[in-house]
Short mmCIF file of C-alpha atoms (C1' of nucleotides) in Angstrom, two decimals:
data_model
loop_
_atom_site.label_atom_id
_atom_site.label_comp_id
_atom_site.label_asym_id
_atom_site.label_seq_id
_atom_site.Cartn_x
_atom_site.Cartn_y
_atom_site.Cartn_z
CA UNK Z 1 1.05 -0.72 5.77
CA UNK Z 2 3.99 -0.53 3.49
CA UNK Z 3 7.47 0.96 3.82
CA UNK Z 4 7.79 3.46 0.98
CA UNK Z 5 10.97 4.78 -0.56
CA UNK Z 6 10.51 7.83 1.61
CA UNK Z 7 10.35 5.68 4.73
CA UNK Z 8 13.31 3.67 3.59
CA UNK Z 9 15.39 6.81 3.03
CA UNK Z 10 14.25 8.18 6.38
CA UNK Z 11 15.43 5.09 8.24
CA UNK Z 12 18.72 5.01 6.39
CA UNK Z 13 19.31 8.72 6.97
CA UNK Z 14 18.65 8.35 10.68
CA UNK Z 15 20.94 5.34 10.93
CA UNK Z 16 23.57 7.32 9.07
CA UNK Z 17 23.22 10.22 11.50
CA UNK Z 18 23.26 7.78 14.41
CA UNK Z 19 26.54 6.36 13.18
CA UNK Z 20 27.96 9.88 13.03
CA UNK Z 21 26.27 10.93 16.25
CA UNK Z 22 29.43 12.12 17.99
CA UNK Z 23 30.80 13.96 14.97
CA UNK Z 24 28.40 16.91 14.73
CA UNK Z 25 26.33 17.83 11.71
CA UNK Z 26 26.33 16.22 8.28
CA UNK Z 27 25.23 18.04 5.13
CA UNK Z 28 22.36 16.76 3.03
CA UNK Z 29 24.82 16.10 0.24
CA UNK Z 30 27.06 13.97 2.40
CA UNK Z 31 24.15 11.96 3.74
CA UNK Z 32 22.73 11.54 0.25
CA UNK Z 33 26.03 10.23 -1.02
CA UNK Z 34 26.51 7.83 1.86
CA UNK Z 35 23.06 6.31 1.74
CA UNK Z 36 22.68 6.68 -2.02
CA UNK Z 37 19.53 8.81 -2.10
CA UNK Z 38 18.43 11.58 -4.52
CA UNK Z 39 19.45 14.86 -2.90
CA UNK Z 40 16.27 16.87 -3.54
CA UNK Z 41 14.10 14.04 -2.34
CA UNK Z 42 16.21 13.57 0.76
CA UNK Z 43 15.75 17.27 1.49
CA UNK Z 44 12.04 16.72 1.95
CA UNK Z 45 12.55 13.61 4.00
CA UNK Z 46 14.93 15.40 6.37
CA UNK Z 47 12.53 18.33 6.64
CA UNK Z 48 9.81 15.91 7.68
CA UNK Z 49 12.10 14.21 10.17
CA UNK Z 50 12.82 17.63 11.63
CA UNK Z 51 9.13 18.36 12.03
CA UNK Z 52 8.85 14.99 13.74
CA UNK Z 53 11.53 15.94 16.21
CA UNK Z 54 13.96 13.26 15.09
CA UNK Z 55 16.66 15.56 13.74
CA UNK Z 56 17.77 19.14 14.13
CA UNK Z 57 19.51 21.37 11.62
CA UNK Z 58 21.87 24.32 11.29
CA UNK Z 59 21.96 26.52 8.26
CA UNK Z 60 24.85 28.35 6.68
CA UNK Z 61 28.39 27.59 5.87
CA UNK Z 62 29.03 24.88 8.44
CA UNK Z 63 25.43 23.78 8.60
CA UNK Z 64 23.88 20.36 8.32
CA UNK Z 65 21.75 17.82 10.12
CA UNK Z 66 22.21 15.81 13.28
CA UNK Z 67 20.04 13.65 15.47
CA UNK Z 68 17.85 15.60 17.86
CA UNK Z 69 18.09 12.93 20.56
CA UNK Z 70 20.01 9.93 21.73
CA UNK Z 71 19.87 7.13 19.12
CA UNK Z 72 18.71 4.80 21.90
CA UNK Z 73 15.62 6.95 22.33
CA UNK Z 74 14.48 6.58 18.72
CA UNK Z 75 12.69 3.38 17.78
CA UNK Z 76 11.99 2.07 14.31
CA UNK Z 77 8.28 2.06 15.04
CA UNK Z 78 8.24 5.78 15.82
CA UNK Z 79 9.88 6.64 12.52
CA UNK Z 80 7.80 4.25 10.42
CA UNK Z 81 4.53 5.49 11.84
CA UNK Z 82 5.54 9.12 11.45
CA UNK Z 83 6.71 8.83 7.85
CA UNK Z 84 4.56 6.08 6.37
CA UNK Z 85 1.57 6.04 8.68
CA UNK Z 86 -0.09 3.40 10.86
CA UNK Z 87 1.44 -0.09 10.84
CA UNK Z 88 -2.00 -1.73 10.71
CA UNK Z 89 -2.65 -3.86 7.64
CA UNK Z 90 -6.13 -2.45 7.22
CA UNK Z 91 -7.92 0.70 8.31
CA UNK Z 92 -10.65 -1.03 10.32
CA UNK Z 93 -8.28 -1.84 13.19
CA UNK Z 94 -6.66 1.58 13.30
CA UNK Z 95 -7.41 4.00 16.11
CA UNK Z 96 -10.57 6.09 15.88
CA UNK Z 97 -11.99 4.02 13.05
CA UNK Z 98 -15.76 3.98 13.12
CA UNK Z 99 -16.84 3.09 9.64
CA UNK Z 100 -17.67 -0.57 10.07
CA UNK Z 101 -21.19 -1.87 10.45
CA UNK Z 102 -20.41 -4.28 13.25
CA UNK Z 103 -16.77 -4.56 14.04
CA UNK Z 104 -17.21 -6.57 17.20
CA UNK Z 105 -18.81 -9.39 15.28
CA UNK Z 106 -16.15 -9.46 12.57
CA UNK Z 107 -14.04 -12.60 12.61
CA UNK Z 108 -11.30 -10.91 10.61
CA UNK Z 109 -10.73 -8.07 13.04
CA UNK Z 110 -9.15 -10.36 15.60
CA UNK Z 111 -6.66 -11.55 13.00
CA UNK Z 112 -5.66 -8.06 11.88
CA UNK Z 113 -5.13 -7.13 15.52
CA UNK Z 114 -2.85 -10.10 16.05
CA UNK Z 115 -0.77 -9.16 13.03
CA UNK Z 116 -0.55 -5.57 14.20
CA UNK Z 117 0.65 -6.65 17.63
CA UNK Z 118 3.25 -9.01 16.19
CA UNK Z 119 4.64 -6.25 14.00
CA UNK Z 120 4.58 -3.66 16.75
CA UNK Z 121 6.40 -6.03 19.11
CA UNK Z 122 9.27 -6.02 16.66
CA UNK Z 123 9.54 -2.46 15.39
CA UNK Z 124 8.80 -0.83 18.74
CA UNK Z 125 11.60 -2.73 20.43
CA UNK Z 126 14.45 -1.79 18.16
CA UNK Z 127 16.22 1.53 18.50
CA UNK Z 128 18.97 3.18 16.50
CA UNK Z 129 21.66 2.57 19.10
CA UNK Z 130 21.10 -1.15 18.63
CA UNK Z 131 21.26 -0.74 14.89
CA UNK Z 132 24.54 1.16 15.09
CA UNK Z 133 25.90 -1.63 17.24
CA UNK Z 134 24.86 -4.20 14.67
CA UNK Z 135 26.44 -2.18 11.88
CA UNK Z 136 29.73 -2.09 13.74
CA UNK Z 137 29.64 -5.86 14.23
CA UNK Z 138 29.41 -6.27 10.48
CA UNK Z 139 32.87 -4.79 9.92
CA UNK Z 140 34.11 -7.37 7.48
CA UNK Z 141 35.68 -4.84 5.19
CA UNK Z 142 32.97 -2.37 5.99
CA UNK Z 143 32.48 0.16 3.20
CA UNK Z 144 29.39 1.82 4.54
CA UNK Z 145 26.58 0.46 2.53
CA UNK Z 146 23.76 0.32 4.97
CA UNK T 1 1.77 -4.80 2.37
CA UNK T 2 -1.70 -3.50 2.82
CA UNK T 3 -5.12 -5.11 2.63
CA UNK T 4 -7.04 -3.15 -0.01
CA UNK T 5 -10.80 -2.97 -0.41
CA UNK T 6 -10.41 -5.57 -3.10
CA UNK T 7 -8.65 -7.92 -0.70
CA UNK T 8 -11.20 -7.18 1.98
CA UNK T 9 -14.09 -7.98 -0.36
CA UNK T 10 -12.30 -11.10 -1.55
CA UNK T 11 -11.93 -12.42 1.99
CA UNK T 12 -15.52 -11.60 2.87
CA UNK T 13 -16.83 -13.17 -0.33
CA UNK T 14 -14.88 -16.36 0.33
CA UNK T 15 -16.09 -16.50 3.91
CA UNK T 16 -19.63 -15.99 2.64
CA UNK T 17 -19.22 -18.83 0.15
CA UNK T 18 -17.66 -20.96 2.86
CA UNK T 19 -20.68 -20.39 5.08
CA UNK T 20 -22.92 -21.46 2.17
CA UNK T 21 -20.57 -24.23 1.13
CA UNK T 22 -23.17 -27.01 1.26
CA UNK T 23 -25.87 -25.02 -0.51
CA UNK T 24 -24.50 -24.86 -4.05
CA UNK T 25 -23.85 -21.68 -6.03
CA UNK T 26 -24.63 -18.13 -4.99
CA UNK T 27 -25.12 -15.30 -7.48
CA UNK T 28 -22.92 -12.25 -7.47
CA UNK T 29 -25.92 -10.19 -6.48
CA UNK T 30 -26.67 -12.34 -3.48
CA UNK T 31 -23.09 -12.30 -2.31
CA UNK T 32 -22.89 -8.54 -2.84
CA UNK T 33 -25.97 -7.99 -0.73
CA UNK T 34 -24.84 -10.24 2.07
CA UNK T 35 -21.34 -8.80 2.39
CA UNK T 36 -22.37 -5.28 1.37
CA UNK T 37 -20.09 -4.82 -1.64
CA UNK T 38 -20.57 -2.91 -4.93
CA UNK T 39 -21.80 -5.48 -7.46
CA UNK T 40 -19.64 -4.46 -10.42
CA UNK T 41 -16.53 -4.34 -8.30
CA UNK T 42 -17.31 -7.69 -6.76
CA UNK T 43 -17.55 -9.12 -10.29
CA UNK T 44 -13.89 -8.35 -10.86
CA UNK T 45 -12.91 -9.68 -7.47
CA UNK T 46 -14.71 -12.99 -8.07
CA UNK T 47 -13.18 -13.24 -11.53
CA UNK T 48 -9.76 -12.87 -9.99
CA UNK T 49 -10.59 -15.43 -7.33
CA UNK T 50 -11.61 -17.80 -10.09
CA UNK T 51 -8.30 -17.31 -11.90
CA UNK T 52 -6.63 -18.04 -8.58
CA UNK T 53 -8.50 -21.32 -8.27
CA UNK T 54 -10.37 -20.30 -5.13
CA UNK T 55 -13.88 -20.36 -6.62
CA UNK T 56 -15.64 -21.89 -9.57
CA UNK T 57 -18.59 -20.54 -11.51
CA UNK T 58 -21.56 -21.57 -13.59
CA UNK T 59 -23.11 -19.25 -16.13
CA UNK T 60 -26.68 -18.94 -17.21
CA UNK T 61 -30.01 -18.91 -15.55
CA UNK T 62 -29.14 -20.85 -12.43
CA UNK T 63 -25.51 -19.85 -12.43
CA UNK T 64 -23.40 -18.43 -9.67
CA UNK T 65 -20.24 -18.94 -7.69
CA UNK T 66 -19.12 -21.51 -5.18
CA UNK T 67 -15.88 -22.45 -3.50
CA UNK T 68 -13.59 -24.54 -5.69
CA UNK T 69 -12.21 -26.46 -2.72
CA UNK T 70 -12.81 -27.38 0.89
CA UNK T 71 -12.83 -24.25 3.10
CA UNK T 72 -10.26 -25.96 5.30
CA UNK T 73 -7.87 -26.01 2.36
CA UNK T 74 -7.95 -22.25 1.81
CA UNK T 75 -5.82 -20.11 4.10
CA UNK T 76 -6.00 -16.38 4.59
CA UNK T 77 -2.40 -16.06 3.50
CA UNK T 78 -3.07 -17.63 0.12
CA UNK T 79 -5.88 -15.22 -0.63
CA UNK T 80 -4.11 -12.13 0.62
CA UNK T 81 -0.97 -12.85 -1.39
CA UNK T 82 -2.95 -13.60 -4.52
CA UNK T 83 -5.15 -10.52 -4.37
CA UNK T 84 -2.99 -7.90 -2.71
CA UNK T 85 0.49 -9.23 -3.38
CA UNK T 86 3.39 -10.19 -1.14
CA UNK T 87 2.95 -9.73 2.60
CA UNK T 88 6.44 -8.29 2.95
CA UNK T 89 6.59 -4.72 4.24
CA UNK T 90 9.18 -3.74 1.69
CA UNK T 91 10.29 -5.05 -1.68
CA UNK T 92 13.89 -5.78 -0.70
CA UNK T 93 12.94 -8.89 1.29
CA UNK T 94 10.57 -10.27 -1.33
CA UNK T 95 11.53 -13.28 -3.43
CA UNK T 96 13.75 -12.71 -6.44
CA UNK T 97 14.64 -9.17 -5.43
CA UNK T 98 18.05 -8.19 -6.69
CA UNK T 99 18.10 -4.43 -6.72
CA UNK T 100 20.01 -3.74 -3.53
CA UNK T 101 23.67 -2.85 -3.46
CA UNK T 102 24.54 -5.06 -0.53
CA UNK T 103 21.60 -6.73 1.05
CA UNK T 104 23.59 -9.07 3.26
CA UNK T 105 25.19 -6.16 5.03
CA UNK T 106 21.89 -4.34 5.59
CA UNK T 107 20.85 -4.21 9.23
CA UNK T 108 17.25 -3.48 8.29
CA UNK T 109 16.77 -6.61 6.21
CA UNK T 110 16.80 -8.82 9.27
CA UNK T 111 14.03 -6.78 10.83
CA UNK T 112 11.80 -6.85 7.75
CA UNK T 113 12.28 -10.60 7.62
CA UNK T 114 11.22 -10.99 11.24
CA UNK T 115 8.08 -8.97 10.61
CA UNK T 116 7.30 -11.01 7.52
CA UNK T 117 7.67 -14.25 9.44
CA UNK T 118 5.48 -13.06 12.29
CA UNK T 119 2.75 -12.06 9.88
CA UNK T 120 3.00 -15.25 7.85
CA UNK T 121 2.79 -17.35 11.01
CA UNK T 122 -0.63 -15.85 11.59
CA UNK T 123 -2.25 -15.62 8.17
CA UNK T 124 -0.88 -18.94 6.90
CA UNK T 125 -2.34 -20.82 9.83
CA UNK T 126 -5.94 -19.71 9.55
CA UNK T 127 -8.30 -21.32 7.06
CA UNK T 128 -11.89 -20.62 6.13
CA UNK T 129 -13.30 -23.65 7.92
CA UNK T 130 -11.98 -22.17 11.16
CA UNK T 131 -13.49 -18.81 10.29
CA UNK T 132 -16.88 -20.36 9.59
CA UNK T 133 -16.67 -22.07 12.95
CA UNK T 134 -15.92 -18.76 14.64
CA UNK T 135 -18.81 -17.09 12.83
CA UNK T 136 -21.19 -19.74 14.11
CA UNK T 137 -19.95 -19.25 17.67
CA UNK T 138 -20.88 -15.59 17.43
CA UNK T 139 -24.60 -16.34 17.08
CA UNK T 140 -25.82 -13.80 19.60
CA UNK T 141 -28.70 -12.60 17.45
CA UNK T 142 -26.64 -13.23 14.37
CA UNK T 143 -27.69 -11.02 11.47
CA UNK T 144 -24.92 -11.90 9.10
CA UNK T 145 -22.68 -8.94 9.07
CA UNK T 146 -19.29 -10.44 8.60
"C1'" DA Y 1 29.76 40.54 -0.54
"C1'" DT Y 2 30.12 35.90 -1.36
"C1'" DT Y 3 29.66 31.22 -0.57
"C1'" DT Y 4 27.64 27.48 1.57
"C1'" DT Y 5 24.32 25.59 3.52
"C1'" DG Y 6 19.12 24.59 4.77
"C1'" DT Y 7 13.84 26.02 3.67
"C1'" DC Y 8 9.86 26.38 1.14
"C1'" DT Y 9 6.60 26.16 -2.65
"C1'" DA Y 10 5.37 24.40 -6.88
"C1'" DC Y 11 5.14 21.22 -10.43
"C1'" DT Y 12 5.06 16.65 -12.92
"C1'" DA Y 13 4.90 11.96 -14.48
"C1'" DT Y 14 3.54 7.56 -13.18
"C1'" DC Y 15 1.08 4.19 -10.96
"C1'" DC Y 16 -2.58 2.14 -8.06
"C1'" DC Y 17 -7.18 2.04 -6.09
"C1'" DT Y 18 -12.00 1.93 -6.61
"C1'" DA Y 19 -15.08 1.69 -8.96
"C1'" DT Y 20 -18.61 2.17 -13.40
"C1'" DA Y 21 -20.23 1.02 -18.17
"C1'" DA Y 22 -21.13 -1.43 -22.08
"C1'" DA Y 23 -20.95 -5.20 -24.98
"C1'" DC Y 24 -20.74 -10.11 -25.13
"C1'" DA Y 25 -21.19 -15.30 -24.01
"C1'" DT Y 26 -23.65 -18.95 -21.92
"C1'" DA Y 27 -27.25 -21.69 -20.07
"C1'" DG Y 28 -31.61 -22.52 -18.67
"C1'" DT Y 29 -36.96 -21.59 -19.48
"C1'" DA Y 30 -41.36 -20.51 -22.00
"C1'" DT U 1 -37.04 -20.20 -31.31
"C1'" DA U 2 -37.10 -16.23 -28.30
"C1'" DC U 3 -36.29 -14.54 -23.87
"C1'" DT U 4 -34.05 -13.85 -19.63
"C1'" DA U 5 -30.80 -14.34 -15.99
"C1'" DT U 6 -26.57 -15.00 -15.18
"C1'" DG U 7 -21.22 -14.71 -15.67
"C1'" DT U 8 -17.12 -12.62 -18.86
"C1'" DT U 9 -14.37 -9.28 -20.74
"C1'" DT U 10 -12.57 -4.88 -21.91
"C1'" DA U 11 -12.42 -0.14 -21.49
"C1'" DT U 12 -12.51 3.92 -19.02
"C1'" DA U 13 -12.29 7.49 -15.48
"C1'" DG U 14 -11.60 10.14 -11.24
"C1'" DG U 15 -8.88 10.50 -7.18
"C1'" DG U 16 -4.99 9.90 -4.55
"C1'" DA U 17 -0.34 8.44 -3.48
"C1'" DT U 18 4.44 7.92 -4.90
"C1'" DA U 19 8.80 9.51 -6.26
"C1'" DG U 20 10.84 12.61 -7.64
"C1'" DT U 21 12.56 17.67 -9.99
"C1'" DA U 22 13.11 22.83 -10.26
"C1'" DG U 23 13.76 27.14 -8.61
"C1'" DA U 24 13.56 30.92 -5.59
"C1'" DC U 25 14.46 32.22 -0.84
"C1'" DA U 26 16.73 32.58 3.96
"C1'" DA U 27 20.41 32.24 7.12
"C1'" DA U 28 25.12 31.82 8.73
"C1'" DA U 29 30.04 31.89 8.30
"C1'" DT U 30 34.11 33.85 5.99
#
DNA sequence: ATTTTGTCTACTATCCCTATAAACATAGTA
DNA sequence: TACTATGTTTATAGGGATAGTAGACAAAAT
């Protein structure tokens, strides 16, 4: 798998919203400015994140976006998989794959599974509360560039 | 990163050549049949592998391909990086990347680096001699489907 | 009513993936 | 020499994904 720009923006937007978790909604424009993303593209990303249940929105004059749940309940792995797809390096070890002649005899499969597990062990054990904490630790003249 | 069909064919072709290491050259057609790959596509893959120094070739009537070095000297990581590019999940942690506003302050960078290391620890420590050995262990009515 | 926001649907340019095709070069063999 | 079996090279093409951009629409507050 590969983290695309879309995935990158999604993670940054969520971290941004996690940092402002207690402060209510942020507008797309504000988020875009803070994380340096193209506004119209970020629109789509946020829409997707809403469909995924990661954020919620309010329209109108004082509208905007905010996290839909506690930052501690959102892991990196959840977001990556939702936006950019499976973390597997190759389709043959993804769930419900049935296109291989004889997968059980394949000496590569075992390797791809190991890599998948190693990656999952990392991204599934980091949540946005931890990230916010790390951001705050970095306050050496912190100017908010994620 | 992602293992493409090209990378998949490259790995299978090299394993095939590693299995036939002592037997001299194999033709593209033979390799293609054994690993079940489209011949014309496999041509390009083998050409690339030759440029990468993994295989060597002989033209003409009794021509074909063979490994350019001891299977034990070829790791999965070398092949993957050469055919499919860097194993990093995202460009910002690749070598010589300089497009980020403030990479040292980015809380994500550390995570991408961990994932990269975990993956590298696996693919850089497996060579084709080991794979051949594993293939031979699987001889329960072995029909040669890698 | 107006303004400020989010929502939705298209559209586009570029690149990458996965081949396929055709012409050519080389090295054995008859 | 002529023929054939191989690898070499370049070009091309369809499909899909990526990374946006544009514009009309809907809702909520004032």
